[in-house]
Amino acid sequence: IRMQQIMAKVKAEDISHWDTYEYEGVAMWPDVLPSTLDDLKTFEVRHDDVFIVTYPKAGTTWVQEIMSCVLHDGNIERISKRHTFKRVPFLEMTTGGAVHNDLPRVHKMISWMPRSSPRLIKSHLQAQLLPPQVWEKKVKLVYVIRNPKDVATSYFHHCQIMNPQRTLDWDEYFHRFHTGTVGFGKWWEHYLYFWERRNEDHILLLRFEDIKKDLRGTVQRISNFLGKSFSDDVIDDITDHCTFENMKKNPMTNPDTLLHKIFGEQEGRSFMRKGGVGDWKAHLSESQGKAIDDLCRDKLTSHGLTFN
Ligand code: A3P
């Protein structure tokens, strides 16, 4: 009944990103349908599919754009004909079929799968909810980790963009982020699975903070990982295309292009917000910062995963 109530809301396009439901123990926003998650268990993965997987706000759009450039051999003119959200399908919004007919516009816009290979596919799902064939076929997968305090900050702003009518209370939001009851669940669980597998050949684990420090080196790493060898000029072109400033001013890489159409233009709010490291200091109170530190120490430090 609860799910039906939530879906009724979704249909009315009153998408409340505050109502989550649980799917196999993971909190989900209502626009990710349980039937879609069921369908993904038999999703046919191709051997040459490439995945970009993240906890939301860890740098998905940034890395997917680099990967898209690489998979198109640095032909930026070609990829610039389509928006990055349309080039890179969002897996849990994309299994197609009847379920999607019930969804609001936002998801219809991205609910398709390209026919041609290789497909670059984005997902925010925890590892155990990804299609099992991802693991059976060991397809290439890039995973991005970001300091959870910056993720918390970025996710808060993201929720505001998606809920323009609602004023969100930071403390309430933070409590939910801290307890893993925002969509896509507990960030520490999300991180840990991939962190533990970071040395497997088909996985490339990147950190947002390292990409920020060395974008060109990251482009080179991703190219190598995807089996490409480019001239310095091509690496330079991709690097230049993927700077924060250039992605923000390019309508084909700035998500605002599509989001504004759906949620309306919102003064002072942009998906391409700051794109930096450490903005959490302007948002988290001392005790909130400590709460994240404690969680990291409890859940991640013993596995060797730490944050500055
Ligand atoms: P901020 O909100 O901190 O600015 P995702 O794509 O996973 O939703 O992550 C969005 C975050 O990545 C936002 O962080 C956004 O500004 C940042 N981002 C996107 N493209 C970027 C780029 N080219 N360089 C740096 N940060 C980028």
mmCIF file of N, CA, C and O in Angstrom, residues 169-237:
data_model
loop_
_atom_site.group_PDB
_atom_site.id
_atom_site.type_symbol
_atom_site.label_atom_id
_atom_site.label_comp_id
_atom_site.label_asym_id
_atom_site.label_seq_id
_atom_site.Cartn_x
_atom_site.Cartn_y
_atom_site.Cartn_z
ATOM 1 N N ASP A 169 15.249 20.832 4.867
ATOM 2 C CA ASP A 169 15.917 21.135 6.118
ATOM 3 C C ASP A 169 17.234 20.361 6.172
ATOM 4 O O ASP A 169 17.230 19.134 6.093
ATOM 5 N N TRP A 170 18.317 21.088 6.275
ATOM 6 C CA TRP A 170 19.631 20.446 6.214
ATOM 7 C C TRP A 170 19.806 19.377 7.302
ATOM 8 O O TRP A 170 20.283 18.277 7.030
ATOM 9 N N ASP A 171 19.399 19.691 8.517
ATOM 10 C CA ASP A 171 19.638 18.742 9.612
ATOM 11 C C ASP A 171 18.862 17.439 9.408
ATOM 12 O O ASP A 171 19.374 16.351 9.651
ATOM 13 N N GLU A 172 17.637 17.581 8.947
ATOM 14 C CA GLU A 172 16.834 16.380 8.688
ATOM 15 C C GLU A 172 17.465 15.564 7.562
ATOM 16 O O GLU A 172 17.614 14.352 7.628
ATOM 17 N N TYR A 173 17.862 16.279 6.522
ATOM 18 C CA TYR A 173 18.521 15.612 5.400
ATOM 19 C C TYR A 173 19.791 14.907 5.881
ATOM 20 O O TYR A 173 20.038 13.746 5.548
ATOM 21 N N PHE A 174 20.580 15.623 6.660
ATOM 22 C CA PHE A 174 21.855 15.060 7.081
ATOM 23 C C PHE A 174 21.654 13.788 7.886
ATOM 24 O O PHE A 174 22.381 12.806 7.709
ATOM 25 N N HIS A 175 20.648 13.794 8.729
ATOM 26 C CA HIS A 175 20.354 12.597 9.517
ATOM 27 C C HIS A 175 20.104 11.402 8.587
ATOM 28 O O HIS A 175 20.578 10.291 8.827
ATOM 29 N N ARG A 176 19.383 11.674 7.532
ATOM 30 C CA ARG A 176 19.072 10.576 6.601
ATOM 31 C C ARG A 176 20.303 10.133 5.833
ATOM 32 O O ARG A 176 20.496 8.945 5.578
ATOM 33 N N PHE A 177 21.128 11.070 5.438
ATOM 34 C CA PHE A 177 22.366 10.691 4.746
ATOM 35 C C PHE A 177 23.226 9.844 5.677
ATOM 36 O O PHE A 177 23.771 8.803 5.296
ATOM 37 N N HIS A 178 23.305 10.266 6.904
ATOM 38 C CA HIS A 178 24.153 9.610 7.891
ATOM 39 C C HIS A 178 23.656 8.198 8.214
ATOM 40 O O HIS A 178 24.444 7.294 8.507
ATOM 41 N N THR A 179 22.334 8.023 8.146
ATOM 42 C CA THR A 179 21.796 6.699 8.468
ATOM 43 C C THR A 179 21.553 5.857 7.197
ATOM 44 O O THR A 179 21.032 4.747 7.279
ATOM 45 N N GLY A 180 21.904 6.405 6.066
ATOM 46 C CA GLY A 180 21.775 5.626 4.815
ATOM 47 C C GLY A 180 20.341 5.456 4.364
ATOM 48 O O GLY A 180 20.010 4.478 3.685
ATOM 49 N N THR A 181 19.474 6.418 4.717
ATOM 50 C CA THR A 181 18.076 6.307 4.305
ATOM 51 C C THR A 181 17.715 7.332 3.230
ATOM 52 O O THR A 181 16.558 7.681 3.053
ATOM 53 N N VAL A 182 18.716 7.800 2.510
ATOM 54 C CA VAL A 182 18.459 8.528 1.262
ATOM 55 C C VAL A 182 18.527 7.490 0.135
ATOM 56 O O VAL A 182 18.985 6.368 0.344
ATOM 57 N N GLY A 183 18.070 7.885 -1.048
ATOM 58 C CA GLY A 183 18.048 6.946 -2.167
ATOM 59 C C GLY A 183 19.425 6.377 -2.478
ATOM 60 O O GLY A 183 20.417 7.087 -2.440
ATOM 61 N N PHE A 184 19.448 5.083 -2.748
ATOM 62 C CA PHE A 184 20.643 4.283 -3.046
ATOM 63 C C PHE A 184 21.395 3.867 -1.790
ATOM 64 O O PHE A 184 22.449 3.257 -1.866
ATOM 65 N N GLY A 185 20.822 4.226 -0.652
ATOM 66 C CA GLY A 185 21.208 3.562 0.581
ATOM 67 C C GLY A 185 22.471 4.054 1.265
ATOM 68 O O GLY A 185 22.829 5.222 1.185
ATOM 69 N N LYS A 186 23.088 3.110 1.943
ATOM 70 C CA LYS A 186 24.228 3.440 2.802
ATOM 71 C C LYS A 186 25.477 3.613 1.950
ATOM 72 O O LYS A 186 25.940 2.659 1.330
ATOM 73 N N TRP A 187 26.015 4.816 1.950
ATOM 74 C CA TRP A 187 27.162 5.110 1.083
ATOM 75 C C TRP A 187 28.380 4.263 1.456
ATOM 76 O O TRP A 187 29.166 3.881 0.615
ATOM 77 N N TRP A 188 28.514 3.953 2.744
ATOM 78 C CA TRP A 188 29.711 3.189 3.133
ATOM 79 C C TRP A 188 29.647 1.761 2.608
ATOM 80 O O TRP A 188 30.670 1.207 2.207
ATOM 81 N N GLU A 189 28.436 1.212 2.539
ATOM 82 C CA GLU A 189 28.299 -0.137 1.949
ATOM 83 C C GLU A 189 28.576 -0.079 0.454
ATOM 84 O O GLU A 189 29.201 -0.965 -0.121
ATOM 85 N N HIS A 190 28.052 0.968 -0.158
ATOM 86 C CA HIS A 190 28.233 1.172 -1.594
ATOM 87 C C HIS A 190 29.727 1.223 -1.921
ATOM 88 O O HIS A 190 30.214 0.540 -2.835
ATOM 89 N N TYR A 191 30.447 2.037 -1.153
ATOM 90 C CA TYR A 191 31.889 2.207 -1.397
ATOM 91 C C TYR A 191 32.660 0.908 -1.172
ATOM 92 O O TYR A 191 33.545 0.567 -1.953
ATOM 93 N N LEU A 192 32.326 0.244 -0.064
ATOM 94 C CA LEU A 192 33.185 -0.842 0.398
ATOM 95 C C LEU A 192 33.286 -1.993 -0.597
ATOM 96 O O LEU A 192 34.367 -2.530 -0.828
ATOM 97 N N TYR A 193 32.170 -2.335 -1.191
ATOM 98 C CA TYR A 193 32.176 -3.473 -2.106
ATOM 99 C C TYR A 193 33.216 -3.265 -3.211
ATOM 100 O O TYR A 193 33.990 -4.157 -3.542
ATOM 101 N N PHE A 194 33.220 -2.053 -3.767
ATOM 102 C CA PHE A 194 34.133 -1.789 -4.890
ATOM 103 C C PHE A 194 35.556 -1.549 -4.397
ATOM 104 O O PHE A 194 36.516 -1.916 -5.066
ATOM 105 N N TRP A 195 35.647 -0.951 -3.244
ATOM 106 C CA TRP A 195 36.981 -0.745 -2.666
ATOM 107 C C TRP A 195 37.687 -2.091 -2.483
ATOM 108 O O TRP A 195 38.866 -2.240 -2.816
ATOM 109 N N GLU A 196 36.942 -3.062 -1.989
ATOM 110 C CA GLU A 196 37.521 -4.392 -1.756
ATOM 111 C C GLU A 196 37.916 -5.083 -3.063
ATOM 112 O O GLU A 196 38.702 -6.002 -3.058
ATOM 113 N N ARG A 197 37.328 -4.658 -4.157
ATOM 114 C CA ARG A 197 37.612 -5.302 -5.453
ATOM 115 C C ARG A 197 38.418 -4.409 -6.384
ATOM 116 O O ARG A 197 38.493 -4.631 -7.580
ATOM 117 N N ARG A 198 39.048 -3.396 -5.818
ATOM 118 C CA ARG A 198 39.685 -2.380 -6.665
ATOM 119 C C ARG A 198 40.854 -2.925 -7.479
ATOM 120 O O ARG A 198 41.260 -2.309 -8.459
ATOM 121 N N ASN A 199 41.399 -4.059 -7.073
ATOM 122 C CA ASN A 199 42.534 -4.598 -7.834
ATOM 123 C C ASN A 199 42.135 -5.616 -8.897
ATOM 124 O O ASN A 199 42.997 -6.159 -9.581
ATOM 125 N N GLU A 200 40.853 -5.871 -9.009
ATOM 126 C CA GLU A 200 40.422 -6.791 -10.073
ATOM 127 C C GLU A 200 40.575 -6.103 -11.423
ATOM 128 O O GLU A 200 40.328 -4.907 -11.562
ATOM 129 N N ASP A 201 40.971 -6.911 -12.419
ATOM 130 C CA ASP A 201 41.310 -6.329 -13.727
ATOM 131 C C ASP A 201 40.175 -5.562 -14.380
ATOM 132 O O ASP A 201 40.409 -4.615 -15.115
ATOM 133 N N HIS A 202 38.932 -6.004 -14.135
ATOM 134 C CA HIS A 202 37.835 -5.365 -14.860
ATOM 135 C C HIS A 202 37.266 -4.157 -14.119
ATOM 136 O O HIS A 202 36.290 -3.558 -14.561
ATOM 137 N N ILE A 203 37.903 -3.821 -12.997
ATOM 138 C CA ILE A 203 37.421 -2.670 -12.220
ATOM 139 C C ILE A 203 38.496 -1.583 -12.139
ATOM 140 O O ILE A 203 39.669 -1.876 -11.866
ATOM 141 N N LEU A 204 38.087 -0.353 -12.404
ATOM 142 C CA LEU A 204 38.978 0.784 -12.175
ATOM 143 C C LEU A 204 38.319 1.671 -11.129
ATOM 144 O O LEU A 204 37.208 2.168 -11.345
ATOM 145 N N LEU A 205 38.981 1.803 -9.992
ATOM 146 C CA LEU A 205 38.430 2.636 -8.932
ATOM 147 C C LEU A 205 39.154 3.983 -8.921
ATOM 148 O O LEU A 205 40.385 4.040 -8.888
ATOM 149 N N LEU A 206 38.388 5.042 -8.999
ATOM 150 C CA LEU A 206 38.967 6.388 -9.008
ATOM 151 C C LEU A 206 38.429 7.166 -7.829
ATOM 152 O O LEU A 206 37.336 6.888 -7.335
ATOM 153 N N ARG A 207 39.206 8.150 -7.417
ATOM 154 C CA ARG A 207 38.731 9.055 -6.369
ATOM 155 C C ARG A 207 38.535 10.441 -6.972
ATOM 156 O O ARG A 207 39.419 10.940 -7.680
ATOM 157 N N PHE A 208 37.405 11.039 -6.637
ATOM 158 C CA PHE A 208 37.083 12.386 -7.121
ATOM 159 C C PHE A 208 38.254 13.342 -6.862
ATOM 160 O O PHE A 208 38.646 14.120 -7.736
ATOM 161 N N GLU A 209 38.814 13.244 -5.663
ATOM 162 C CA GLU A 209 39.866 14.178 -5.262
ATOM 163 C C GLU A 209 41.116 14.014 -6.124
ATOM 164 O O GLU A 209 41.815 14.993 -6.418
ATOM 165 N N ASP A 210 41.396 12.768 -6.548
ATOM 166 C CA ASP A 210 42.562 12.538 -7.418
ATOM 167 C C ASP A 210 42.302 13.065 -8.829
ATOM 168 O O ASP A 210 43.213 13.575 -9.489
ATOM 169 N N ILE A 211 41.060 12.920 -9.280
ATOM 170 C CA ILE A 211 40.729 13.417 -10.623
ATOM 171 C C ILE A 211 40.898 14.926 -10.637
ATOM 172 O O ILE A 211 41.417 15.515 -11.578
ATOM 173 N N LYS A 212 40.462 15.534 -9.544
ATOM 174 C CA LYS A 212 40.562 16.991 -9.419
ATOM 175 C C LYS A 212 42.030 17.428 -9.471
ATOM 176 O O LYS A 212 42.364 18.429 -10.086
ATOM 177 N N LYS A 213 42.874 16.653 -8.824
ATOM 178 C CA LYS A 213 44.300 16.992 -8.788
ATOM 179 C C LYS A 213 44.957 16.804 -10.142
ATOM 180 O O LYS A 213 45.863 17.530 -10.519
ATOM 181 N N ASP A 214 44.523 15.784 -10.859
ATOM 182 C CA ASP A 214 45.220 15.439 -12.102
ATOM 183 C C ASP A 214 44.228 14.916 -13.140
ATOM 184 O O ASP A 214 44.100 13.704 -13.343
ATOM 185 N N LEU A 215 43.546 15.846 -13.779
ATOM 186 C CA LEU A 215 42.528 15.455 -14.763
ATOM 187 C C LEU A 215 43.176 14.771 -15.965
ATOM 188 O O LEU A 215 42.702 13.736 -16.436
ATOM 189 N N ARG A 216 44.266 15.339 -16.442
ATOM 190 C CA ARG A 216 44.918 14.759 -17.622
ATOM 191 C C ARG A 216 45.388 13.321 -17.340
ATOM 192 O O ARG A 216 45.190 12.416 -18.147
ATOM 193 N N GLY A 217 45.981 13.135 -16.173
ATOM 194 C CA GLY A 217 46.437 11.794 -15.794
ATOM 195 C C GLY A 217 45.272 10.820 -15.695
ATOM 196 O O GLY A 217 45.395 9.640 -16.030
ATOM 197 N N THR A 218 44.121 11.328 -15.257
ATOM 198 C CA THR A 218 42.937 10.477 -15.153
ATOM 199 C C THR A 218 42.432 10.086 -16.537
ATOM 200 O O THR A 218 42.045 8.935 -16.764
ATOM 201 N N VAL A 219 42.439 11.051 -17.453
ATOM 202 C CA VAL A 219 42.015 10.751 -18.830
ATOM 203 C C VAL A 219 42.918 9.653 -19.394
ATOM 204 O O VAL A 219 42.454 8.690 -20.022
ATOM 205 N N GLN A 220 44.193 9.778 -19.123
ATOM 206 C CA GLN A 220 45.166 8.777 -19.589
ATOM 207 C C GLN A 220 44.866 7.404 -18.960
ATOM 208 O O GLN A 220 44.842 6.388 -19.647
ATOM 209 N N ARG A 221 44.590 7.403 -17.661
ATOM 210 C CA ARG A 221 44.305 6.129 -16.968
ATOM 211 C C ARG A 221 43.058 5.463 -17.519
ATOM 212 O O ARG A 221 43.015 4.251 -17.749
ATOM 213 N N ILE A 222 42.019 6.275 -17.726
ATOM 214 C CA ILE A 222 40.765 5.718 -18.237
ATOM 215 C C ILE A 222 40.978 5.191 -19.656
ATOM 216 O O ILE A 222 40.477 4.122 -20.015
ATOM 217 N N SER A 223 41.754 5.922 -20.442
ATOM 218 C CA SER A 223 42.038 5.465 -21.810
ATOM 219 C C SER A 223 42.750 4.112 -21.774
ATOM 220 O O SER A 223 42.374 3.178 -22.488
ATOM 221 N N ASN A 224 43.759 4.015 -20.954
ATOM 222 C CA ASN A 224 44.486 2.736 -20.847
ATOM 223 C C ASN A 224 43.549 1.624 -20.415
ATOM 224 O O ASN A 224 43.559 0.525 -20.978
ATOM 225 N N PHE A 225 42.732 1.927 -19.414
ATOM 226 C CA PHE A 225 41.814 0.921 -18.879
ATOM 227 C C PHE A 225 40.856 0.429 -19.960
ATOM 228 O O PHE A 225 40.527 -0.762 -20.024
ATOM 229 N N LEU A 226 40.431 1.350 -20.823
ATOM 230 C CA LEU A 226 39.468 0.968 -21.864
ATOM 231 C C LEU A 226 40.185 0.474 -23.129
ATOM 232 O O LEU A 226 39.559 0.285 -24.180
ATOM 233 N N GLY A 227 41.481 0.279 -23.005
ATOM 234 C CA GLY A 227 42.241 -0.337 -24.103
ATOM 235 C C GLY A 227 42.537 0.598 -25.254
ATOM 236 O O GLY A 227 42.731 0.155 -26.388
ATOM 237 N N LYS A 228 42.606 1.891 -24.972
ATOM 238 C CA LYS A 228 42.866 2.864 -26.031
ATOM 239 C C LYS A 228 44.244 3.491 -25.831
ATOM 240 O O LYS A 228 44.696 3.686 -24.698
ATOM 241 N N SER A 229 44.847 3.808 -26.962
ATOM 242 C CA SER A 229 46.130 4.486 -26.896
ATOM 243 C C SER A 229 46.057 5.716 -27.798
ATOM 244 O O SER A 229 45.928 5.597 -29.010
ATOM 245 N N PHE A 230 46.093 6.879 -27.182
ATOM 246 C CA PHE A 230 45.875 8.121 -27.926
ATOM 247 C C PHE A 230 47.142 8.974 -27.976
ATOM 248 O O PHE A 230 47.999 8.895 -27.097
ATOM 249 N N SER A 231 47.181 9.840 -28.965
ATOM 250 C CA SER A 231 48.272 10.824 -29.034
ATOM 251 C C SER A 231 48.074 11.842 -27.909
ATOM 252 O O SER A 231 46.978 11.971 -27.356
ATOM 253 N N ASP A 232 49.122 12.588 -27.624
ATOM 254 C CA ASP A 232 49.031 13.636 -26.602
ATOM 255 C C ASP A 232 47.933 14.637 -26.933
ATOM 256 O O ASP A 232 47.237 15.135 -26.047
ATOM 257 N N ASP A 233 47.773 14.920 -28.221
ATOM 258 C CA ASP A 233 46.768 15.908 -28.624
ATOM 259 C C ASP A 233 45.352 15.450 -28.255
ATOM 260 O O ASP A 233 44.530 16.241 -27.790
ATOM 261 N N VAL A 234 45.086 14.180 -28.501
ATOM 262 C CA VAL A 234 43.745 13.658 -28.183
ATOM 263 C C VAL A 234 43.520 13.700 -26.670
ATOM 264 O O VAL A 234 42.457 14.120 -26.200
ATOM 265 N N ILE A 235 44.528 13.302 -25.925
ATOM 266 C CA ILE A 235 44.398 13.355 -24.455
ATOM 267 C C ILE A 235 44.165 14.804 -24.006
ATOM 268 O O ILE A 235 43.305 15.078 -23.154
ATOM 269 N N ASP A 236 44.870 15.726 -24.627
ATOM 270 C CA ASP A 236 44.681 17.148 -24.289
ATOM 271 C C ASP A 236 43.259 17.608 -24.604
ATOM 272 O O ASP A 236 42.638 18.325 -23.814
ATOM 273 N N ASP A 237 42.764 17.190 -25.756
ATOM 274 C CA ASP A 237 41.410 17.614 -26.161
ATOM 275 C C ASP A 237 40.357 17.103 -25.182
ATOM 276 O O ASP A 237 39.439 17.832 -24.788
#
